Short mmCIF file of C-alpha atoms in Angstrom, two decimals:
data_model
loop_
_atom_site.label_atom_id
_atom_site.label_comp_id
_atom_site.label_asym_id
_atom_site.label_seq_id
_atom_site.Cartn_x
_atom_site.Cartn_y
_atom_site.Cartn_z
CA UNK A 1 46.35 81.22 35.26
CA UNK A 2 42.80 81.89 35.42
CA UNK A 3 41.27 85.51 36.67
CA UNK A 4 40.17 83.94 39.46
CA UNK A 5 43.16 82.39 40.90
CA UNK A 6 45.09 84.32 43.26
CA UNK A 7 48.50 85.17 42.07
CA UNK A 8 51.33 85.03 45.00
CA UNK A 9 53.74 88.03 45.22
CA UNK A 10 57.53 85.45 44.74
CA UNK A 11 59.33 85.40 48.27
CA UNK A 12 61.52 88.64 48.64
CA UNK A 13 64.92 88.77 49.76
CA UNK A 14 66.79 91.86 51.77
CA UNK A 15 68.28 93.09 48.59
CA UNK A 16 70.02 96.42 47.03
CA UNK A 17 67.23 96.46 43.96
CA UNK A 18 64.78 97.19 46.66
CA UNK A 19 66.11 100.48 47.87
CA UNK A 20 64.07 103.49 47.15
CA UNK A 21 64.01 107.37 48.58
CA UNK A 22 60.19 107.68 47.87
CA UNK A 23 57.65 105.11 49.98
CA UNK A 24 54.54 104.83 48.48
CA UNK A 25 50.57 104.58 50.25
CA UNK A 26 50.97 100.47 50.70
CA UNK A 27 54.38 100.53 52.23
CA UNK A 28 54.76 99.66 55.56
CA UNK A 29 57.43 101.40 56.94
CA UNK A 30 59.37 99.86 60.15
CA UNK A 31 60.56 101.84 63.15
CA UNK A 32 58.63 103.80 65.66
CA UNK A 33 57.36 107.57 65.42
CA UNK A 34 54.95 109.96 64.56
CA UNK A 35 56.05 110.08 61.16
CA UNK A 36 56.04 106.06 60.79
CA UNK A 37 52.76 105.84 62.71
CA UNK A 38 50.88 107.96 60.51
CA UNK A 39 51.85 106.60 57.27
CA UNK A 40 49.03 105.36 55.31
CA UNK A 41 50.21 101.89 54.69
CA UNK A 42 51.29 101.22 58.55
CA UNK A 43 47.70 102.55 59.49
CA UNK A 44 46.29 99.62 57.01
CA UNK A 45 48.94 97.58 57.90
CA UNK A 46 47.82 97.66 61.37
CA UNK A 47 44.48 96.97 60.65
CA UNK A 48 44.89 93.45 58.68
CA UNK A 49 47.07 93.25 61.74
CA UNK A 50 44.07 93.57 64.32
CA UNK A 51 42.04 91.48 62.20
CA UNK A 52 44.17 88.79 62.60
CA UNK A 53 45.23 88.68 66.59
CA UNK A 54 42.27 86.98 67.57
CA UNK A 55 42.92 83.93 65.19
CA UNK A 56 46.98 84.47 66.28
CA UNK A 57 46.98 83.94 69.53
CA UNK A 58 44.60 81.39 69.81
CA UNK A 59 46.59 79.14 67.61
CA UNK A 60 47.60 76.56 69.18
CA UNK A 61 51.32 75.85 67.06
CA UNK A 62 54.32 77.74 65.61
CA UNK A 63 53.20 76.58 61.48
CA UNK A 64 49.46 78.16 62.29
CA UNK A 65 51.38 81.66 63.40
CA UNK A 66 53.83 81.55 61.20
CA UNK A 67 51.30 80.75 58.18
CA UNK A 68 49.35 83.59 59.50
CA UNK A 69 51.72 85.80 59.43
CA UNK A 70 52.94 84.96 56.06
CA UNK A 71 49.46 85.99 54.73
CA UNK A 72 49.54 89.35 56.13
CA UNK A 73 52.89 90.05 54.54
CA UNK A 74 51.24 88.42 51.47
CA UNK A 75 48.27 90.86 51.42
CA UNK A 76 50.43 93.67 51.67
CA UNK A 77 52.90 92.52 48.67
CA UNK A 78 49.91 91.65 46.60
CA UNK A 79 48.40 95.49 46.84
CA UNK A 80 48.41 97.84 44.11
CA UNK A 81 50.84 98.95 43.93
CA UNK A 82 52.68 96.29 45.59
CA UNK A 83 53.35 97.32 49.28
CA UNK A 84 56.67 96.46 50.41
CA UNK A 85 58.26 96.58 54.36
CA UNK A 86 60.99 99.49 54.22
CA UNK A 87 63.68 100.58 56.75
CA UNK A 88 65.88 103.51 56.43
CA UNK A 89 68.94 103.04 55.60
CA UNK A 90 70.41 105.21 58.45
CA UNK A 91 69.04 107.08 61.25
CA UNK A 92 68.75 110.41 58.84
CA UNK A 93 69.02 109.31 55.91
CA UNK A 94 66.45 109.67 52.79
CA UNK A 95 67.23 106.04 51.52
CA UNK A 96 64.72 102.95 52.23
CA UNK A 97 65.13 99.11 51.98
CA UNK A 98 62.97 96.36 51.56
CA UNK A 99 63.82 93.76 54.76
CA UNK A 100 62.58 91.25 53.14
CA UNK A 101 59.86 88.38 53.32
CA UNK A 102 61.21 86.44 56.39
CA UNK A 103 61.84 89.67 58.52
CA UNK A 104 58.58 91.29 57.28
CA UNK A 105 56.62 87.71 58.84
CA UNK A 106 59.19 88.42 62.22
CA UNK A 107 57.88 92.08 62.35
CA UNK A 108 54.23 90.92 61.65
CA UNK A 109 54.70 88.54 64.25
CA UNK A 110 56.30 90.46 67.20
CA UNK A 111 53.87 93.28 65.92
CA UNK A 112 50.26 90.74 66.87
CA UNK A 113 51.96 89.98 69.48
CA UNK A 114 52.08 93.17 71.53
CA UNK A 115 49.37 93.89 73.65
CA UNK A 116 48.56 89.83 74.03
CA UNK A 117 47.83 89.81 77.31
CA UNK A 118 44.90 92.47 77.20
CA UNK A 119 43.79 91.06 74.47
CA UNK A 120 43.99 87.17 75.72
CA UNK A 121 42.28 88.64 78.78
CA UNK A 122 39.53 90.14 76.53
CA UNK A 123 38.85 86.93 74.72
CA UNK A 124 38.53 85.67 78.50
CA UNK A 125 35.74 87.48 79.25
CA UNK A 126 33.71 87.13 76.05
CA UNK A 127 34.42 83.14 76.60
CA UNK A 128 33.24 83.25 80.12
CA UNK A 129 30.02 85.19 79.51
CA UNK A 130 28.21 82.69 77.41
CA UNK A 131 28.32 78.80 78.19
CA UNK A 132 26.57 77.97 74.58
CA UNK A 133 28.86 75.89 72.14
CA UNK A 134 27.22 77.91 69.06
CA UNK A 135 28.01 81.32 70.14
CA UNK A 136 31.31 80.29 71.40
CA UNK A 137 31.70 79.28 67.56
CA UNK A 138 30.73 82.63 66.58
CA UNK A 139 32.75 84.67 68.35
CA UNK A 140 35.85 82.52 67.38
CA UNK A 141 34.65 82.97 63.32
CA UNK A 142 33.28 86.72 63.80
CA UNK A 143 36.97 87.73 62.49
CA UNK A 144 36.23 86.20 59.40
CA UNK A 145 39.70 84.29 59.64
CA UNK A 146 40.59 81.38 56.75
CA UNK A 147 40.83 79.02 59.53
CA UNK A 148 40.48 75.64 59.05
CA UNK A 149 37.02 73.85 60.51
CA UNK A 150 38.96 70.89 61.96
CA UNK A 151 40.96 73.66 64.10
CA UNK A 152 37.66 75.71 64.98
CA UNK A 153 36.28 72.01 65.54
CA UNK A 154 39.20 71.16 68.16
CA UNK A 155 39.07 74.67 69.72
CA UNK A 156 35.32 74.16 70.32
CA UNK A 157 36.16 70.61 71.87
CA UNK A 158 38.42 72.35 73.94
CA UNK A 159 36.22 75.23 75.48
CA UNK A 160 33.53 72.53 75.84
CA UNK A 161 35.66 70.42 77.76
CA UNK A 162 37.26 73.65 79.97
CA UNK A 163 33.97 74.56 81.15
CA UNK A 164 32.53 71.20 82.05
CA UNK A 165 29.82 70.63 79.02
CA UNK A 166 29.62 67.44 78.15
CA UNK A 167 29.74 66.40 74.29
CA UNK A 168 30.08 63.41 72.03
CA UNK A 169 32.82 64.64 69.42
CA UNK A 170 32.95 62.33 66.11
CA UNK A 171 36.26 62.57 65.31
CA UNK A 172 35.19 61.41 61.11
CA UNK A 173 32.62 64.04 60.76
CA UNK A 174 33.91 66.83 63.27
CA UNK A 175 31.08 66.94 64.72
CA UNK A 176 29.74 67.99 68.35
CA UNK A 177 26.71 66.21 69.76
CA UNK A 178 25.51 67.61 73.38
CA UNK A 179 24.54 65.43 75.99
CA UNK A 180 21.18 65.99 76.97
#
């Protein structure tokens, strides 16, 4: 494997090798609290988390979210040291678990998801303040998201045709032609 490629963290299981009394600065720790809140790895956690609600919830199917999701757990797992999603064992105990790959992407999930309808209604308003195909582009691409062009392609089709601009859209090349 070359330098370059990107090496994928192997899909983690809820196991009993992943307990641990001592959470580390990439962990992301799940429950609520102070103490949870102001661990280092949820704060970064909730960053990548922010960078990524935009993109979220204006996907338009399940595989988009779910794949989106499944690269935030993926940055996280790939840190160094390798961050991992811990719950304590009991409510006061000292012992931590690793829940796993497919109830980190649930938390991840559930977590973008809060606060969607403030900021759905925020994307509203930047939408509605600018009738310009170009900067609508922008502002969907501003979060610097890995999304594909066809989708930014179809979402621009869309807000075109939601706000009554007409457009040729060449379905080979993907690409938007105004009518003037």
């Amino acid at each position: 494997m070359s330098s370059k490629q990107k090496q994928k963290h192997p899909l983690i299981p809820p196991s009993e090798a992943t307990r641990t009394t001592r959470p580390h600065h990439n962990d992301v720790l799940c429950g609520r609290g102070g103490t949870i809140n102001d661990h280092p790895g949820n704060k970064q956690y909730r960053m990548m988390v922010d960078n990524k609600k935009r993109v979220y919830l204006s996907a338009r199917f399940k595989r988009e979210k779910r794949l989106i999701a499944t690269g935030i757990v993926e940055q996280i797992r790939n840190l160094n040291p390798p961050g991992r999603f811990l719950m304590r064992e009991g409510k006061n105990s000292s012992t931590w678990f690793d829940i796993g790959d497919a109830k980190a992407r649930e938390n991840v999930s559930q977590d973008i998801r809060e606060n969607a309808l403030a900021s759905r209604k925020r994307k509203g308003a930047e939408f509605a303040e600018t009738r310009d195909p170009e900067e609508v582009l922008r502002l969907s691409t501003n979060d610097q998201s890995d999304e594909p062009m066809d989708t930014l392609a179809t979402r621009l089709q869309q807000f075109c045709f939601d706000n009554n601009i007409e457009v040729d859209f060449d379905p080979n090349t993907q690409v938007l032609n105004p009518n003037t």
